[in-house]
PDB file of C-alpha atoms in Angstrom:
ATOM      1  CA  MET A   1       4.860 -25.766 -13.992  1.00 45.00           C
ATOM      2  CA  THR A   2       7.402 -23.507 -12.319  1.00 55.00           C
ATOM      3  CA  ARG A   3       6.089 -19.999 -11.817  1.00 73.00           C
ATOM      4  CA  GLU A   4       8.462 -17.093 -12.147  1.00 92.00           C
ATOM      5  CA  ARG A   5       9.425 -15.457  -8.876  1.00 96.00           C
ATOM      6  CA  VAL A   6       9.951 -11.927 -10.209  1.00 97.00           C
ATOM      7  CA  SER A   7       7.892  -9.799 -12.591  1.00 97.00           C
ATOM      8  CA  ILE A   8       8.579  -6.209 -13.590  1.00 97.00           C
ATOM      9  CA  GLN A   9       5.541  -4.930 -15.448  1.00 97.00           C
ATOM     10  CA  THR A  10       3.408  -1.940 -16.341  1.00 98.00           C
ATOM     11  CA  ALA A  11       0.134  -3.825 -15.841  1.00 98.00           C
ATOM     12  CA  ASP A  12      -1.692  -4.029 -12.519  1.00 98.00           C
ATOM     13  CA  PHE A  13      -1.833  -7.353 -10.657  1.00 98.00           C
ATOM     14  CA  SER A  14      -4.390  -9.337  -8.699  1.00 98.00           C
ATOM     15  CA  VAL A  15      -3.177 -10.005  -5.159  1.00 98.00           C
ATOM     16  CA  SER A  16      -5.563 -12.924  -4.691  1.00 97.00           C
ATOM     17  CA  ASP A  17      -4.576 -14.556  -8.004  1.00 97.00           C
ATOM     18  CA  GLU A  18      -0.874 -14.193  -7.218  1.00 97.00           C
ATOM     19  CA  ILE A  19      -1.230 -15.667  -3.718  1.00 97.00           C
ATOM     20  CA  ALA A  20      -3.344 -18.541  -5.019  1.00 97.00           C
ATOM     21  CA  ALA A  21      -0.721 -19.344  -7.643  1.00 96.00           C
ATOM     22  CA  LEU A  22       2.145 -19.098  -5.128  1.00 96.00           C
ATOM     23  CA  ARG A  23       0.607 -21.617  -2.750  1.00 95.00           C
ATOM     24  CA  ALA A  24      -1.048 -23.865  -5.360  1.00 95.00           C
ATOM     25  CA  GLY A  25      -0.133 -27.527  -5.069  1.00 93.00           C
ATOM     26  CA  ASP A  26       1.986 -27.100  -1.936  1.00 96.00           C
ATOM     27  CA  ALA A  27       0.173 -28.739   0.993  1.00 97.00           C
ATOM     28  CA  ARG A  28       3.096 -27.840   3.304  1.00 97.00           C
ATOM     29  CA  VAL A  29       2.019 -24.172   3.243  1.00 97.00           C
ATOM     30  CA  GLY A  30       0.424 -23.090   6.499  1.00 97.00           C
ATOM     31  CA  ALA A  31       1.130 -19.366   6.194  1.00 97.00           C
ATOM     32  CA  VAL A  32       1.188 -16.724   3.500  1.00 97.00           C
ATOM     33  CA  CYS A  33       2.382 -13.214   4.190  1.00 98.00           C
ATOM     34  CA  ALA A  34       1.894 -10.484   1.609  1.00 98.00           C
ATOM     35  CA  PHE A  35       2.776  -6.828   1.410  1.00 98.00           C
ATOM     36  CA  VAL A  36       1.201  -4.502  -1.151  1.00 98.00           C
ATOM     37  CA  GLY A  37       2.645  -1.033  -1.690  1.00 96.00           C
ATOM     38  CA  THR A  38       0.529   1.705  -3.261  1.00 97.00           C
ATOM     39  CA  VAL A  39       1.093   5.211  -4.603  1.00 95.00           C
ATOM     40  CA  ARG A  40       0.301   7.927  -2.046  1.00 93.00           C
ATOM     41  CA  ASP A  41      -1.055  11.335  -2.997  1.00 93.00           C
ATOM     42  CA  HIS A  42       1.633  13.089  -0.936  1.00 91.00           C
ATOM     43  CA  SER A  43       5.332  12.807  -0.167  1.00 87.00           C
ATOM     44  CA  ALA A  44       7.741  14.958   1.829  1.00 81.00           C
ATOM     45  CA  GLY A  45       4.987  17.442   2.616  1.00 85.00           C
ATOM     46  CA  GLN A  46       3.892  17.957  -0.997  1.00 88.00           C
ATOM     47  CA  SER A  47       1.005  16.610  -2.999  1.00 94.00           C
ATOM     48  CA  VAL A  48       1.866  14.053  -5.676  1.00 93.00           C
ATOM     49  CA  SER A  49      -0.207  13.758  -8.841  1.00 94.00           C
ATOM     50  CA  THR A  50       1.784  10.937 -10.489  1.00 95.00           C
ATOM     51  CA  MET A  51       4.797   8.729  -9.902  1.00 95.00           C
ATOM     52  CA  GLU A  52       6.925   7.383 -12.722  1.00 95.00           C
ATOM     53  CA  LEU A  53       9.183   4.385 -12.150  1.00 94.00           C
ATOM     54  CA  GLU A  54      12.091   3.374 -14.344  1.00 94.00           C
ATOM     55  CA  HIS A  55      14.440   0.375 -14.202  1.00 94.00           C
ATOM     56  CA  TYR A  56      17.158  -1.469 -16.115  1.00 90.00           C
ATOM     57  CA  PRO A  57      15.495  -4.509 -17.718  1.00 93.00           C
ATOM     58  CA  GLY A  58      17.374  -7.696 -16.915  1.00 92.00           C
ATOM     59  CA  MET A  59      19.509  -6.106 -14.205  1.00 93.00           C
ATOM     60  CA  THR A  60      16.499  -5.344 -12.009  1.00 94.00           C
ATOM     61  CA  GLU A  61      15.115  -8.877 -12.236  1.00 95.00           C
ATOM     62  CA  LYS A  62      18.546 -10.378 -11.507  1.00 95.00           C
ATOM     63  CA  SER A  63      18.931  -8.154  -8.442  1.00 94.00           C
ATOM     64  CA  ILE A  64      15.516  -9.137  -7.065  1.00 96.00           C
ATOM     65  CA  GLU A  65      16.171 -12.841  -7.779  1.00 96.00           C
ATOM     66  CA  ALA A  66      19.324 -12.546  -5.636  1.00 95.00           C
ATOM     67  CA  MET A  67      17.213 -10.947  -2.868  1.00 94.00           C
ATOM     68  CA  ILE A  68      14.811 -13.879  -2.965  1.00 97.00           C
ATOM     69  CA  ASP A  69      17.698 -16.368  -2.882  1.00 96.00           C
ATOM     70  CA  GLU A  70      19.022 -14.610   0.237  1.00 95.00           C
ATOM     71  CA  ALA A  71      15.582 -14.715   1.892  1.00 96.00           C
ATOM     72  CA  LEU A  72      15.340 -18.452   1.169  1.00 95.00           C
ATOM     73  CA  ARG A  73      18.770 -18.948   2.798  1.00 96.00           C
ATOM     74  CA  ARG A  74      17.873 -16.901   5.883  1.00 96.00           C
ATOM     75  CA  PHE A  75      14.326 -18.051   6.584  1.00 96.00           C
ATOM     76  CA  ASP A  76      12.426 -21.325   6.577  1.00 96.00           C
ATOM     77  CA  VAL A  77      10.128 -20.411   3.691  1.00 96.00           C
ATOM     78  CA  TYR A  78       8.854 -22.369   0.709  1.00 97.00           C
ATOM     79  CA  GLY A  79       8.299 -19.761  -1.947  1.00 96.00           C
ATOM     80  CA  ALA A  80       8.316 -16.064  -2.749  1.00 97.00           C
ATOM     81  CA  ARG A  81       6.841 -13.807  -5.403  1.00 98.00           C
ATOM     82  CA  VAL A  82       7.783 -10.197  -6.132  1.00 98.00           C
ATOM     83  CA  ILE A  83       5.938  -8.029  -8.621  1.00 98.00           C
ATOM     84  CA  HIS A  84       7.034  -4.441  -9.166  1.00 97.00           C
ATOM     85  CA  ARG A  85       5.306  -2.076 -11.524  1.00 98.00           C
ATOM     86  CA  VAL A  86       7.079   0.491 -13.674  1.00 97.00           C
ATOM     87  CA  GLY A  87       5.827   3.319 -15.846  1.00 97.00           C
ATOM     88  CA  LEU A  88       3.418   6.098 -14.974  1.00 97.00           C
ATOM     89  CA  LEU A  89       1.270   5.452 -11.886  1.00 97.00           C
ATOM     90  CA  GLN A  90      -1.475   7.425 -10.143  1.00 96.00           C
ATOM     91  CA  PRO A  91      -2.283   7.774  -6.434  1.00 96.00           C
ATOM     92  CA  GLU A  92      -3.957   4.611  -5.115  1.00 97.00           C
ATOM     93  CA  ASP A  93      -2.351   2.412  -7.830  1.00 98.00           C
ATOM     94  CA  GLN A  94      -0.591  -0.730  -6.637  1.00 98.00           C
ATOM     95  CA  ILE A  95       3.192  -0.533  -7.070  1.00 97.00           C
ATOM     96  CA  VAL A  96       4.614  -3.658  -5.475  1.00 97.00           C
ATOM     97  CA  LEU A  97       3.642  -7.080  -4.183  1.00 98.00           C
ATOM     98  CA  VAL A  98       5.888  -9.205  -1.998  1.00 98.00           C
ATOM     99  CA  ALA A  99       4.378 -12.560  -1.022  1.00 98.00           C
ATOM    100  CA  VAL A 100       6.007 -15.407   0.907  1.00 98.00           C
ATOM    101  CA  THR A 101       4.845 -18.898   1.898  1.00 97.00           C
ATOM    102  CA  SER A 102       6.015 -21.034   4.824  1.00 97.00           C
ATOM    103  CA  ALA A 103       4.762 -23.567   7.342  1.00 97.00           C
ATOM    104  CA  HIS A 104       4.252 -20.954  10.072  1.00 96.00           C
ATOM    105  CA  ARG A 105       3.510 -17.215  10.176  1.00 96.00           C
ATOM    106  CA  GLY A 106       6.707 -16.064  11.895  1.00 96.00           C
ATOM    107  CA  GLN A 107       9.016 -17.076   9.075  1.00 95.00           C
ATOM    108  CA  SER A 108       6.636 -15.668   6.445  1.00 96.00           C
ATOM    109  CA  PHE A 109       6.407 -12.313   8.240  1.00 96.00           C
ATOM    110  CA  GLN A 110      10.186 -12.079   8.642  1.00 96.00           C
ATOM    111  CA  ALA A 111      10.978 -13.069   5.065  1.00 97.00           C
ATOM    112  CA  CYS A 112       8.366 -10.681   3.662  1.00 97.00           C
ATOM    113  CA  GLU A 113       9.710  -7.790   5.732  1.00 95.00           C
ATOM    114  CA  PHE A 114      13.305  -8.671   4.826  1.00 95.00           C
ATOM    115  CA  LEU A 115      12.462  -8.720   1.115  1.00 96.00           C
ATOM    116  CA  MET A 116      10.617  -5.410   1.303  1.00 93.00           C
ATOM    117  CA  ASP A 117      13.482  -3.739   3.208  1.00 90.00           C
ATOM    118  CA  TYR A 118      15.980  -5.109   0.695  1.00 88.00           C
ATOM    119  CA  LEU A 119      13.807  -4.139  -2.270  1.00 89.00           C
ATOM    120  CA  LYS A 120      13.341  -0.587  -0.998  1.00 85.00           C
ATOM    121  CA  THR A 121      17.087   0.105  -0.818  1.00 83.00           C
ATOM    122  CA  GLN A 122      18.881  -2.261  -3.187  1.00 84.00           C
ATOM    123  CA  ALA A 123      16.668  -2.846  -6.223  1.00 86.00           C
ATOM    124  CA  PRO A 124      17.639  -0.659  -9.177  1.00 87.00           C
ATOM    125  CA  PHE A 125      14.502   1.452  -9.570  1.00 91.00           C
ATOM    126  CA  TRP A 126      14.297   5.187 -10.100  1.00 90.00           C
ATOM    127  CA  LYS A 127      11.187   7.069  -9.005  1.00 91.00           C
ATOM    128  CA  LYS A 128      10.084  10.481 -10.178  1.00 91.00           C
ATOM    129  CA  GLU A 129       7.160  12.267  -8.551  1.00 91.00           C
ATOM    130  CA  GLN A 130       5.119  14.993 -10.184  1.00 91.00           C
ATOM    131  CA  THR A 131       4.295  17.724  -7.640  1.00 90.00           C
ATOM    132  CA  PRO A 132       2.778  21.231  -7.946  1.00 90.00           C
ATOM    133  CA  GLU A 133       6.359  22.550  -8.001  1.00 89.00           C
ATOM    134  CA  GLY A 134       7.348  20.216 -10.859  1.00 88.00           C
ATOM    135  CA  ALA A 135       8.975  16.816 -11.202  1.00 90.00           C
ATOM    136  CA  ARG A 136      11.494  15.527  -8.654  1.00 88.00           C
ATOM    137  CA  TRP A 137      13.502  12.324  -8.329  1.00 87.00           C
ATOM    138  CA  VAL A 138      12.969  10.431  -5.081  1.00 84.00           C
ATOM    139  CA  ASP A 139      16.079   9.580  -3.061  1.00 76.00           C
ATOM    140  CA  ALA A 140      16.369   6.610  -0.718  1.00 63.00           C
ATOM    141  CA  ARG A 141      15.377   7.561   2.815  1.00 57.00           C
ATOM    142  CA  VAL A 142      17.628   7.175   5.844  1.00 55.00           C
ATOM    143  CA  ALA A 143      14.840   5.151   7.493  1.00 57.00           C
ATOM    144  CA  ASP A 144      14.967   2.638   4.607  1.00 57.00           C
ATOM    145  CA  ASP A 145      18.730   2.208   5.076  1.00 61.00           C
ATOM    146  CA  ALA A 146      18.223   1.700   8.823  1.00 69.00           C
ATOM    147  CA  ALA A 147      15.559  -0.949   8.168  1.00 65.00           C
ATOM    148  CA  LEU A 148      17.990  -2.850   5.950  1.00 65.00           C
ATOM    149  CA  ALA A 149      20.829  -2.496   8.469  1.00 72.00           C
ATOM    150  CA  ARG A 150      18.887  -4.408  11.109  1.00 74.00           C
ATOM    151  CA  TRP A 151      19.262  -7.475   8.865  1.00 72.00           C
ATOM    152  CA  GLY A 152      23.044  -7.008   8.921  1.00 78.00           C
ATOM    153  CA  ILE A 153      23.202  -5.509   5.421  1.00 76.00           C
ATOM    154  CA  ALA A 154      24.660  -2.095   4.624  1.00 73.00           C
ATOM    155  CA  ALA A 155      22.883  -0.115   1.923  1.00 67.00           C
ATOM    156  CA  SER A 156      24.955   0.348  -1.213  1.00 66.00           C
ATOM    157  CA  ASN A 157      23.498   3.629  -2.425  1.00 53.00           C
ATOM    158  CA  ALA A 158      25.555   5.220  -5.146  1.00 45.00           C
TER     159      ALA A 158
END
């Protein structure tokens, strides 16, 4: 059974279940690297009570699939899984999982970091934080663009 590589969902996810499924039946796997992003209770010097994420169904998945294809071209990895949550989230909630399998740790680390940098700047998500001063949309950070640039990719922020 082929497992989907990308899921955009409102429901939480189990990191251990996702990693087990990603590496299941592949005895070549000697390394798994995973990144889990969570909602913080502060941002830009203000407290955050909730974060709401929106996306374009279909377009978002296609964009992330292209990111995974690029990671597979660049790095010697076997598989990748990206889960990104949307909807209303609270501090401490999991937002994103990026997991990568390979024979050795170096390629898994690089591919995972590449995918996260790409995801942070290029995936079509919109984030709105609720602060004591009201709701505000979150813009891409210069640091995120710089992280992507080190891979030889210019951010295409509109």
